Coordinates of C-alpha atoms and ligand atoms in Angstrom, one line a residue:
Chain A
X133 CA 136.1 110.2 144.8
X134 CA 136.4 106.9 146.7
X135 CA 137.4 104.6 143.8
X136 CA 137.9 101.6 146.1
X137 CA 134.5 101.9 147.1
X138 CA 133.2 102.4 143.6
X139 CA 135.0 99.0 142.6
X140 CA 133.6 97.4 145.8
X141 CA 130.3 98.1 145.5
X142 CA 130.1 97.2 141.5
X143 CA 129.3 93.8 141.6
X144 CA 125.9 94.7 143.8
X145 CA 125.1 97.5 142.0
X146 CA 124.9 95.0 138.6
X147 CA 123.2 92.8 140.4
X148 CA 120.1 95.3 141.4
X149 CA 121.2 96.8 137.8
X150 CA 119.3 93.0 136.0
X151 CA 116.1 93.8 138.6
X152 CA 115.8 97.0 136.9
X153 CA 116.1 95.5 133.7
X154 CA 114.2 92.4 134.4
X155 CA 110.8 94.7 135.8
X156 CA 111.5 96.7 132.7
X157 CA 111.2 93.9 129.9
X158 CA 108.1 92.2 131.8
X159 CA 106.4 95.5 131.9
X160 CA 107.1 96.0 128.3
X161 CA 106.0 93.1 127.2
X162 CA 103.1 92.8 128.9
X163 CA 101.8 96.3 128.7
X164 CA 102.3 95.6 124.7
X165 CA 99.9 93.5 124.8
X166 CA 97.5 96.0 126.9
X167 CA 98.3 98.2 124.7
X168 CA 97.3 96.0 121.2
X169 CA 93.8 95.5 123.4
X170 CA 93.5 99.1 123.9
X171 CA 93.9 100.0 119.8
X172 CA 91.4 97.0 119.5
X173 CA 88.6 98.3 121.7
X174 CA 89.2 101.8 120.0
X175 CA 88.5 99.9 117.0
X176 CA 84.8 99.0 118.1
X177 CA 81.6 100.1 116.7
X178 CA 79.8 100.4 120.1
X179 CA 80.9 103.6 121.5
X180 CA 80.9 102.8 125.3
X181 CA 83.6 100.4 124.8
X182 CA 86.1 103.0 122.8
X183 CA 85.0 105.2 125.7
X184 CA 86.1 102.8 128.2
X185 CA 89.3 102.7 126.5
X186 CA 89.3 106.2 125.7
X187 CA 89.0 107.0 129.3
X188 CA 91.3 104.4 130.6
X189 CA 94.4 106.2 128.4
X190 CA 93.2 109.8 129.8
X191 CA 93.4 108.7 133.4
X192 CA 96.4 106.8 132.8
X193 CA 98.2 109.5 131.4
X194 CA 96.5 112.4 133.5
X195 CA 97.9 111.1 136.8
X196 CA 102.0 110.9 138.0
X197 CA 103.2 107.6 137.6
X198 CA 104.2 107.8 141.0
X199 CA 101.1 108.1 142.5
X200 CA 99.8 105.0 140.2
X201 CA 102.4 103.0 142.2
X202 CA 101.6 104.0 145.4
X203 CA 98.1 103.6 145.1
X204 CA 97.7 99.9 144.2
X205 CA 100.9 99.6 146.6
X206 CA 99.2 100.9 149.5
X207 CA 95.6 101.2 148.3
X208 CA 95.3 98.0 146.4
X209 CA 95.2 95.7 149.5
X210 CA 92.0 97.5 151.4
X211 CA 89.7 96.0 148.4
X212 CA 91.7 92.8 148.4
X213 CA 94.4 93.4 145.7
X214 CA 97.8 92.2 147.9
X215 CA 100.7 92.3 144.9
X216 CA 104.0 91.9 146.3
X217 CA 106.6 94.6 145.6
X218 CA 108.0 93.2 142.5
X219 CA 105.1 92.1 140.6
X220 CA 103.5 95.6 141.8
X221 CA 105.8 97.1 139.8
X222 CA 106.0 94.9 137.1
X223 CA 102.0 95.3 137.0
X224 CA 101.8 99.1 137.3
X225 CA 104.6 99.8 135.2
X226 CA 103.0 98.3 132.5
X227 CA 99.2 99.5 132.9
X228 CA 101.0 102.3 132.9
X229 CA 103.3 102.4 129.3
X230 CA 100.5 100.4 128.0
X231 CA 98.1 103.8 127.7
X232 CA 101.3 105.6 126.0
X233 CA 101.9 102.7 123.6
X234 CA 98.4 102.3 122.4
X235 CA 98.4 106.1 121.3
X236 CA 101.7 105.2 119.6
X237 CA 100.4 102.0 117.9
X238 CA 97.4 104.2 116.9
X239 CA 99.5 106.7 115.7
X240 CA 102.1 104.3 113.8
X241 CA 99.2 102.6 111.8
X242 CA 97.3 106.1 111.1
X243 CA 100.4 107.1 109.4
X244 CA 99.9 104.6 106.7
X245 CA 98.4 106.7 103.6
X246 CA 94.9 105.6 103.5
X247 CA 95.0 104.9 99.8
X248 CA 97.2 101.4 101.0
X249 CA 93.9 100.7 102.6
X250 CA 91.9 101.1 99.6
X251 CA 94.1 99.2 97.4
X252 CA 94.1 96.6 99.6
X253 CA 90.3 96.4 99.9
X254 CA 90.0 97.1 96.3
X255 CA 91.9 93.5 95.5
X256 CA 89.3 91.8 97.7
X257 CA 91.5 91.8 100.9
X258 CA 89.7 91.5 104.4
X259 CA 90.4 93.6 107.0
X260 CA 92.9 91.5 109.3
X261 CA 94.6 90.3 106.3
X262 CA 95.2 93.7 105.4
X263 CA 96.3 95.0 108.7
X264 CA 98.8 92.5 108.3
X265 CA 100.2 92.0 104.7
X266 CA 99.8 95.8 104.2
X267 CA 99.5 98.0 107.3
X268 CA 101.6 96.8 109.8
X269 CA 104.7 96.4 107.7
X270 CA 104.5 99.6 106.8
X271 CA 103.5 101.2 110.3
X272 CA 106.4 99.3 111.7
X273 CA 109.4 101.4 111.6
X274 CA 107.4 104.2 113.0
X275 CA 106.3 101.7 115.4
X276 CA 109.3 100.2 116.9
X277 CA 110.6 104.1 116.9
X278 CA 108.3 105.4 119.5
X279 CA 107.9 102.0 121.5
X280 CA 111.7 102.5 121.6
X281 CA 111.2 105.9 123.5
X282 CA 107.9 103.9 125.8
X283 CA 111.0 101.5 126.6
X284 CA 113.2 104.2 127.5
X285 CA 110.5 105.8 130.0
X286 CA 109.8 102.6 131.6
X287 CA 113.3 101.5 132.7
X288 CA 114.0 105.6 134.1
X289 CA 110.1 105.0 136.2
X290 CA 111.3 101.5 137.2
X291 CA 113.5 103.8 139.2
X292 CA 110.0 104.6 141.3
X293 CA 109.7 100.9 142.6
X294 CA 112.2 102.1 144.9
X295 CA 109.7 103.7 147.1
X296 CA 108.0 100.1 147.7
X297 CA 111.6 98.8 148.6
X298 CA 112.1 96.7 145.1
X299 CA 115.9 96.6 145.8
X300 CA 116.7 97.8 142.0
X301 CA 119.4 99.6 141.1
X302 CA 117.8 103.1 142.6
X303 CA 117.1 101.3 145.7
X304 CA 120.3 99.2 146.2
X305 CA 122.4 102.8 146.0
X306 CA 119.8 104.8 148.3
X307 CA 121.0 101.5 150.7
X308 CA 124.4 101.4 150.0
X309 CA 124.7 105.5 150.7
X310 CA 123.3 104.8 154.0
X311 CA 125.7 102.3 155.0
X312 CA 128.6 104.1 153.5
X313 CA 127.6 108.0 153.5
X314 CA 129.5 108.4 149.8
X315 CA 126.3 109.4 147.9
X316 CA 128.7 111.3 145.1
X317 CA 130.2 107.6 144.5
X318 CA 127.4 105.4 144.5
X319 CA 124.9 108.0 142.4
X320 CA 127.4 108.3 139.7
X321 CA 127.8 104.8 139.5
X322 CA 124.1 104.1 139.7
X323 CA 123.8 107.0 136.9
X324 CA 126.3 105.4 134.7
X325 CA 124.2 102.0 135.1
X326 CA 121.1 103.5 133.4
X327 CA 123.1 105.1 131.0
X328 CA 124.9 102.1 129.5
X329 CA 121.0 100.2 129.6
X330 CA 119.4 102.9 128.2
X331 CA 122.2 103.4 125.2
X332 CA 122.0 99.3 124.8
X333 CA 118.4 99.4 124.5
X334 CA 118.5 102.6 121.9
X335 CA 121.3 100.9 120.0
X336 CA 118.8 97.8 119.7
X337 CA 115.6 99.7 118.8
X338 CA 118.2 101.5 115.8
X339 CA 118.8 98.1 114.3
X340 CA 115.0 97.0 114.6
X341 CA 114.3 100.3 113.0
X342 CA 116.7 99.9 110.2
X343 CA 115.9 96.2 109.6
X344 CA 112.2 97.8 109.3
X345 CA 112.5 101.0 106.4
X346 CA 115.4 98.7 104.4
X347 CA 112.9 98.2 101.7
X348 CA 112.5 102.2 101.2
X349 CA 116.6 102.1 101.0
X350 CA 117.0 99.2 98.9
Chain P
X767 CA 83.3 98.2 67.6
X768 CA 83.3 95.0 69.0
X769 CA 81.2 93.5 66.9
X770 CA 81.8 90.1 67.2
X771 CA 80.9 89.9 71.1
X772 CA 78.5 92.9 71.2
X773 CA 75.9 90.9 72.7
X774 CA 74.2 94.0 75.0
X775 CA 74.8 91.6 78.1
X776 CA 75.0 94.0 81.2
X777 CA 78.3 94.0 83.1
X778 CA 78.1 97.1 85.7
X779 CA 74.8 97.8 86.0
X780 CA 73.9 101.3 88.3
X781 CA 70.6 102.1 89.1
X782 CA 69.3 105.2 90.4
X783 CA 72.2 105.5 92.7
X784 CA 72.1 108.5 95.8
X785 CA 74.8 109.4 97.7
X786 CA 75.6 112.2 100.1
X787 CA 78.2 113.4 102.6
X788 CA 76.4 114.9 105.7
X789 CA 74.2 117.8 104.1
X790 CA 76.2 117.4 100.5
X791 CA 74.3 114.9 97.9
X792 CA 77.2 114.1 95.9
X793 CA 75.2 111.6 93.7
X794 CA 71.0 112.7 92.9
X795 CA 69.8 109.2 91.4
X796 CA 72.6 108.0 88.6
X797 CA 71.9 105.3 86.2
X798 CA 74.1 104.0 84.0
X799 CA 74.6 100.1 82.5
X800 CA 78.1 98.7 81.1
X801 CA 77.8 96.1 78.7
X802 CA 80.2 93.0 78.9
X803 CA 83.4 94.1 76.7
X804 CA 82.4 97.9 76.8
X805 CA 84.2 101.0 77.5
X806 CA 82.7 103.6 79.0
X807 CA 84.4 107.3 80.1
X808 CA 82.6 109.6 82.7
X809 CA 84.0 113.0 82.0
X810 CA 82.6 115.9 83.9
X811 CA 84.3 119.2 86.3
X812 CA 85.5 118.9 89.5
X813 CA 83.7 117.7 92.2
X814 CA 80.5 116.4 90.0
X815 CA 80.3 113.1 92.1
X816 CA 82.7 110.7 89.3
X817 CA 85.1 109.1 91.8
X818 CA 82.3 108.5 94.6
X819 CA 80.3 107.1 91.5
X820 CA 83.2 105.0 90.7
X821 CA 83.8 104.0 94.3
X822 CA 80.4 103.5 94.9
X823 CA 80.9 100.1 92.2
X824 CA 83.2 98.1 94.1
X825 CA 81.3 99.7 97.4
X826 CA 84.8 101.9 98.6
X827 CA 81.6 104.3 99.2
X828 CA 78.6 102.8 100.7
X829 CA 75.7 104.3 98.9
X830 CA 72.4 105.3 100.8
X831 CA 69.7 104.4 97.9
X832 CA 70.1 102.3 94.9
X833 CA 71.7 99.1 93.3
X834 CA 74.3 98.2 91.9
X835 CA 75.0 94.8 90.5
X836 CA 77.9 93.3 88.7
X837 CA 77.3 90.5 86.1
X838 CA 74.0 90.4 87.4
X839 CA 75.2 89.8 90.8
X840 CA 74.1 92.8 94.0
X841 CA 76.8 94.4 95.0
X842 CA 75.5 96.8 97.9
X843 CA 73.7 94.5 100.1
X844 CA 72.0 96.3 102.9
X845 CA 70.5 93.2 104.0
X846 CA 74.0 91.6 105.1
X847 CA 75.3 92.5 108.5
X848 CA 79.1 91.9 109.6
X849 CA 81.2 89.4 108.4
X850 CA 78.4 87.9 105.9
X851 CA 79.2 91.2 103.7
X852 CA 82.4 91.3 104.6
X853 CA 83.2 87.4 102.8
X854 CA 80.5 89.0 99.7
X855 CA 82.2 92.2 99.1
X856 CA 85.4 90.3 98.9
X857 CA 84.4 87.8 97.0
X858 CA 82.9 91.1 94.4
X859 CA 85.6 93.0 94.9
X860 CA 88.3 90.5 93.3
X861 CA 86.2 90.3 90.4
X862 CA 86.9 94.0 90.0
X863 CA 90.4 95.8 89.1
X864 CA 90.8 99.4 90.2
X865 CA 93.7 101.9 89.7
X866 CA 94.0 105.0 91.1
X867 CA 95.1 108.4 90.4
X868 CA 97.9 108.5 92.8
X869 CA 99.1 104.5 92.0
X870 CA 98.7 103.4 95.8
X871 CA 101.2 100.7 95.3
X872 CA 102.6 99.1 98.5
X873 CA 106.0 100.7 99.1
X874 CA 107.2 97.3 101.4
X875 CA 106.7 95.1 98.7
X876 CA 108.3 94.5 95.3
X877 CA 106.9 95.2 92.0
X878 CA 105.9 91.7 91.6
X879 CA 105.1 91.2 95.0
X880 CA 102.6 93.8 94.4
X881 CA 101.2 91.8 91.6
X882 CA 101.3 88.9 93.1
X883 CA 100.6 89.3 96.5
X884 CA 96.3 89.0 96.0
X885 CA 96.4 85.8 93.5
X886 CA 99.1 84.2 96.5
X887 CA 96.8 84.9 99.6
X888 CA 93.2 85.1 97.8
X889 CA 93.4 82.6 95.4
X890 CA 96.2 80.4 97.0
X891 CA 98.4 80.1 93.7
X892 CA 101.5 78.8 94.8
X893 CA 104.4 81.3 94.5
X894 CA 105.9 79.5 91.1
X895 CA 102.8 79.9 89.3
X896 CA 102.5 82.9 90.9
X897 CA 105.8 84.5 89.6
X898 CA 105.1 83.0 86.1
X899 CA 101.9 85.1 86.8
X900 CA 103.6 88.1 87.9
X901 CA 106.4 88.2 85.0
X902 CA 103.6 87.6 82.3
X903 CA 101.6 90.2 83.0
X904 CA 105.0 92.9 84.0
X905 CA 105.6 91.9 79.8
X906 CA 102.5 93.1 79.5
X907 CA 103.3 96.6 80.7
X908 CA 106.4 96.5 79.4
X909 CA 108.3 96.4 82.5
X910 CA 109.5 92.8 83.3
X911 CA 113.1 94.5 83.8
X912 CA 111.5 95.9 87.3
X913 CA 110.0 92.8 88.6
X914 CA 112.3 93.0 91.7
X915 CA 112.8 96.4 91.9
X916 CA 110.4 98.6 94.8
X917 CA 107.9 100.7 93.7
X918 CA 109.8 103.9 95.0
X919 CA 112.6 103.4 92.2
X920 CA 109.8 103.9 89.8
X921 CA 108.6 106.7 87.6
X922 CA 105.4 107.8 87.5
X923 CA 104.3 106.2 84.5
X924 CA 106.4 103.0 85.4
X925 CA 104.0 103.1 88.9
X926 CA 100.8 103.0 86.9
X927 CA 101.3 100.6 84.6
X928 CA 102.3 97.9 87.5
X929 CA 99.4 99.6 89.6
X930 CA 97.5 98.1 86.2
X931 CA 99.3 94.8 86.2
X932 CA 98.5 94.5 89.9
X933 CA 95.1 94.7 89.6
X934 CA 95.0 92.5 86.6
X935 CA 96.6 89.5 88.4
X936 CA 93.2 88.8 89.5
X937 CA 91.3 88.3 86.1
X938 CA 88.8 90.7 87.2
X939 CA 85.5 90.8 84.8
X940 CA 85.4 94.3 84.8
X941 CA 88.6 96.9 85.1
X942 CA 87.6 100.7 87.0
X943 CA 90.0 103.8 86.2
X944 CA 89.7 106.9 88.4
X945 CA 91.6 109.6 86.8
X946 CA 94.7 107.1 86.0
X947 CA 96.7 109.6 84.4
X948 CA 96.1 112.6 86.2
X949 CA 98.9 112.8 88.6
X950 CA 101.3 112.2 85.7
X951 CA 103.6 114.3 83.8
X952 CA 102.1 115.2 80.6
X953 CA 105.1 113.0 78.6
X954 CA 104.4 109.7 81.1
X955 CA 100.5 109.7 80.4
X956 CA 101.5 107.7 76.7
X957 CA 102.7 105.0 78.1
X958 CA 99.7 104.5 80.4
X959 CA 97.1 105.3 77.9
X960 CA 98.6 102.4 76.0
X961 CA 98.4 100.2 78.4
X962 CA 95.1 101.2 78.4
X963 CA 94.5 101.1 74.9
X964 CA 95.7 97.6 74.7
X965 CA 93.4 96.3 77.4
X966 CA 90.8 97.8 75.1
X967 CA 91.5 95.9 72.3
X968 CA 91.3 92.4 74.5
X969 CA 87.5 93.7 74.9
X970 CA 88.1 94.4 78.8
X971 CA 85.2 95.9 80.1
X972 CA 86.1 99.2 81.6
X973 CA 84.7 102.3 83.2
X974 CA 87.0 105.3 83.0
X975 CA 86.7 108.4 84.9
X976 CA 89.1 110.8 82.9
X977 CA 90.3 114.4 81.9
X978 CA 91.7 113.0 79.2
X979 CA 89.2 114.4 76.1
X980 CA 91.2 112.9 73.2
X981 CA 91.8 109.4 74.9
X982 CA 88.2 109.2 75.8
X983 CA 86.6 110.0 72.7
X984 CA 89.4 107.5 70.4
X985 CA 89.1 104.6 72.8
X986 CA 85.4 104.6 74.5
X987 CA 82.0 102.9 73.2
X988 CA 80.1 105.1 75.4
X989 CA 80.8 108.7 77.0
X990 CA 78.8 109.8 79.8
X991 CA 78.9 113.6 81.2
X992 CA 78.4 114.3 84.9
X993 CA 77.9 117.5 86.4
X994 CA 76.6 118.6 89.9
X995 CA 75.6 114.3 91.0
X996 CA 73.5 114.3 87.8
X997 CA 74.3 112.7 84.5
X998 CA 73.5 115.9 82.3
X999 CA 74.1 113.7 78.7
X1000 CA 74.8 110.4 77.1
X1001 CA 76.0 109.1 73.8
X1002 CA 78.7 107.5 71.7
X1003 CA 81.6 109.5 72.3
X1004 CA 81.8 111.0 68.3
X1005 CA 79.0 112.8 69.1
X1006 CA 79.5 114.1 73.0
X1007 CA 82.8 115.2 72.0
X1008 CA 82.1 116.8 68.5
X1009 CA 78.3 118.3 69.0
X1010 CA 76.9 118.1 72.4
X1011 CA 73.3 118.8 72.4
X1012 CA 73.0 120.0 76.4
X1013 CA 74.6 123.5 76.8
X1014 CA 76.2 122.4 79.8
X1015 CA 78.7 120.1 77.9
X1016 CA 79.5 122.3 75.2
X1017 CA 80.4 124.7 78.0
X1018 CA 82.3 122.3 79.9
X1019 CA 84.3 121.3 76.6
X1020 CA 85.0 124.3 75.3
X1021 CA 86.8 125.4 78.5
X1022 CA 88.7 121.7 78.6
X1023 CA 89.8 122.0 74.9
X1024 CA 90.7 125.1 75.3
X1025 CA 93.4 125.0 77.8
Ligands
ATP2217 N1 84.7 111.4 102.0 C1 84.1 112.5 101.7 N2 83.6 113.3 102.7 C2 82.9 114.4 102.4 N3 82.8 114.9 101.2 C3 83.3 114.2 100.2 C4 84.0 113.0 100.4 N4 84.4 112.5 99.2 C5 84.0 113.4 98.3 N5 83.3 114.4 98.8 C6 82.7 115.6 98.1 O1 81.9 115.1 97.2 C7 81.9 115.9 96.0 C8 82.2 115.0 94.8 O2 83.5 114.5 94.9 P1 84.2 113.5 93.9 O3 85.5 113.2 94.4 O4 83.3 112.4 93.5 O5 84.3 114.5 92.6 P2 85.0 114.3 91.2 O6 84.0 114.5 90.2 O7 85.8 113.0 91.3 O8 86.1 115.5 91.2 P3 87.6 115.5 90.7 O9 87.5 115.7 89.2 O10 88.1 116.7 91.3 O11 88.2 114.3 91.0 C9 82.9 116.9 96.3 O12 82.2 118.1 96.6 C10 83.7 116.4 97.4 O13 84.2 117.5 98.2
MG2218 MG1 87.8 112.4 91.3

C-alpha cells in the first residue's frame, strides 16, 4: 500500500466525498415529498388516479436504477428533457427512492392499530387532524426507521451518477486510478468514505428514532 | 327510576336500521328509541349484529337503510356528499362518548393528554382550563395520581376508566359502551362497572352493549336481546333477565348463567 498517495489524494477524495452527499440529501428531500404525493393519490376515491400511482411505484421499482439514469441521461434529451449531470442525478435519484418511500410511508401509517383511528373519529376528529395529532406520531418511529434504510440506498446508487461523469466520490477515484494506476489505494479509501457517511447517517436516523418511541420508554 | 326527569323525550332514536357486509345482513331492520337520561343494555351471542348496531349510532358503520337521529337531530345523512358530512358527523359525533372493548387509548400521549386533547383542538379550551378539565374528571375515575403517566403504565381497568374520562371531556348528550369490560380480568371489571354505575346515577344516557348479565339487569331501564340482526325481545330488564317470554332468550341465558 502507497500510504503517501493515500494521504495525497485525501483532500480530493472529501471533496467529491460532499457531491455524494450533497445529490444524496437533495434527492431525499425531494423524493419525500414525491413520495407524501404518492401515499396521497393512493388515498383517492377515483381509482384511475391510485392506479396511476399504483403503476408509477411498480415501474419504478421493476426496472434497475441504473437503467432509470441512463435513460433520462441519454434518452431524456430526444423529447426535449436536457438535465445536466448533476441535477440528473439529483432528479432520478429521487423519482427513484420516492416509489420505495411511499410504500414505507404507507406501511409506517398502516401499522397504527386501526382502533386509534376510531377513537379519534369517535371524539369528533376530522381526518387530517387525526392523521396528525394521532397517526403520524405514532407511525413515526417506524417511519424515520425505514426512510433511514431509503437514505442508506440512495447515497450507495448516487455511486451510479458516475456513469454520466458527476465527479462524486465513485467518479473522482475511477479518475484518480487512471492517473495513478493504484486502484487497491484509492478504492479502499473511497470505500472507507461511504462507510464513515453511511455510519453518520445511521447514527442520526438512531437518535431520530429514539427521540420518536421515548413516550413508550418513559 | 329516574323519576324526576323521566320525561319519555327521545335521545338515540333507531329506526328500522339494515346493515350488511357483502352477502352478510348483519342488521334486518332494528328499531329501538333511548330516552334522555335512560340506560339501555343490548345483550345477545356472538356475532348478532350489537357492535355494528352500536357503531352504526355515531355512523363508525355507514348503514344502507334507515335513520338514526340523535336528540332529534339525523345522524346518517345520505344526502351530504364530502366535506358537508364530514363538518356534520363531527359536529354529531362530539356529542357522543364511546369506549371500547380494547380501551384504544393513544399510546403517544399522556393520560390527560388523552382527555384533553379533543376539548383543546375541538372546542379550543385553553390548556389551563383544560388541565382543570382533565384532573376533574381523572377524580372522577379515581385516578388523578396518573394524570402524567402514559397509558402503557396502566392496568387494564386503570385504561378504561381514562378511556371513560376521555370520552367524557366532551360533555357528550349521550355515552355508548361496546363490551367495556370484556377484555378485562375478571377482578378489574369492578372498578369499571363503577365507574359506570356512577355515570348512571348522574342520569347519563347510555347504551350498553354487554356480557355482563348481573350489571345489566341492576343498572339498566331497558334490556334489549339481539340475535341473528333481529331484536328477538324487549322489556325492563327484571323481567328479560328473570322470565323471558321468547325461547330464544331463555336459551341464550341459561347457557350465560350457567358458565
Ligand atoms: N367490517 C366487517 N366486515 C365484514 N363482516 C363484519 C364486519 N364487522 C362485523 N362483521 C360481521 O358481522 C357480524 C356481526 O358482528 P358484530 O361485531 O356486530 O357482532 P357482535 O354481536 O358484536 O358479536 P360479539 O359479541 O362477538 O362482539 C359478524 O358475523 C361479523 O363477522
Ligand atoms: Mg361486539
Amino acid at each position: 500500500m502507497d500510504f503517501n498517495l493515500m494521504i495525497e489524494v485525501t483532500p480530493l477524495l472529501v471533496k467529491a466525498a460532499w457531491i455524494t452527499i450533497d445529490i444524496s440529501i437533495r434527492s431525499l428531500f425531494f423524493g419525500f415529498f414525491i413520495a407524501c404525493g404518492l401515499v396521497f393519490l393512493q388515498s383517492f376515491q377515483f381509482a384511475p388516479i391510485r392506479w396511476f400511482a399504483r403503476g408509477y411505484i411498480s415501474v419504478i421499482r421493476g426496472t434497475p436504477y441504473f437503467v432509470q439514469l441512463l435513460l433520462v441521461f441519454y434518452g431524456g434529451p430526444s423529447i426535449g428533457l436536457r438535465l445536466d449531470p448533476i441535477t440528473c442525478g439529483v432528479v432520478v435519484g429521487a423519482f427513484n427512492i420516492a416509489a420505495y418511500m411511499s410504500e414505507a410511508i404507507r406501511g409506517s401509517i398502516e401499522s397504527v392499530d386501526s382502533g386509534q383511528v376510531e377513537a379519534s373519529r369517535s371524539l369528533g376528529f376530522g381526518k387530517v387532524q387525526t392523521l396528525v395529532s394521532i397517526i403520524l406520531p405514532q407511525s413515526a418511529a417506524l417511519m424515520i426507521r425505514s426512510i433511514g434504510i431509503l437514505a442508506i440506498v440512495l447515497i450507495k446508487n448516487s455511486s451510479l451518477v458516475s456513469i454520466i461523469s458527476v465527479v462524486e466520490l465513485t467518479y473522482q477515484a475511477q479518475r484518480l486510478i487512471g492517473s495513478t494506476y493504484k486502484p487497491l489505494e484509492i478504492f479502499t479509501l473511497s470505500a472507507f468514505m461511504y462507510v464513515i457517511i453511511i455510519y453518520a447517517v445511521m447514527g442520526i436516523i438512531e437518535l431520530a428514532y429514539r427521540r420518536a418511541m421515548r413516550y413508550t420508554t418513559l | 327510576m329516574n323519576t324526576e326527569r323521566n320525561k319519555d323525550e327521545p335521545m338515540i332514536e333507531i329506526r328500522d336500521v339494515h346493515k350488511s357486509f357483502g352477502d352478510l345482513e348483519v342488521l334486518k331492520g332494528i328499531n329501538l328509541t333511548v330516552n334522555r337520561g335512560k340506560i339501555v343494555s343490548i345483550i345477545g351471542p356472538s356475532g348478532s349484529g350489537k357492535s355494528t348496531l352500536l357503531r352504526s349510532v355515531n355512523h363508525l358503520e355507514v348503514i344502507d337503510q334507515g335513520n338514526i337521529l340523535l336528540d332529534g337531530v339525523q345522524v346518517n345523512r345520505p344526502d351530504m356528499k364530502g366535506l358537508q358530512f364530514e363538518r356534520h358527523i363531527n359536529h354529531i359525533r362530539q356529542n357522543m362518548g364511546m369506549v371500547f372493548q380494547h380501551f384504544n387509548l393513544f399510546p403517544h400521549l399522556s393520560t390527560i393528554d388523552n382527555i384533553t386533547l379533543a376539548p383543546r383542538k375541538l372546542k379550543k379550551m385553553p390548556p389551563k382550563i383544560a388541565r382543570e378539565l382533565g384532573m376533574e374528571l381523572l377524580n372522577r375515575v379515581g385516578l388523578a395520581s396518573k394524570a402524567d403517566v402514559f397509558p402503557n403504565w396502566l392496568s387494564g381497568g386503570q385504561k378504561q376508566r381514562v378511556a371513560i374520562a376521555r370520552a367524557l371531556a366532551m360533555e357528550p348528550k349521550v355515552m355508548l359502551f361496546d363490551e367495556a369490560t370484556s377484555a378485562l380480568d375478571p377482578e378489574l371489571v369492578e372498578e369499571v362497572n363503577q365507574v359506570m354505575q356512577s355515570l348512571a346515577e348522574e342520569q347519563m344516557t347510555m347504551l350498553i352493549v354487554t356480557h355482563e348479565m348481573g350489571f345489566a339487569r341492576d343498572v339498566s331501564d331497558w334490556a334489549m336481546f339481539m340475535d341473528g340482526g333481529v331484536v328477538v325481545e324487549e322489556c325492563a330488564p327484571q323481567k328479560l333477565f328473570s322470565n323471558p317470554d321468547q325461547e330464544r332468550t331463555q336459551n341464550f341465558l341459561r347457557k350465560h348463567l350457567n358458565s
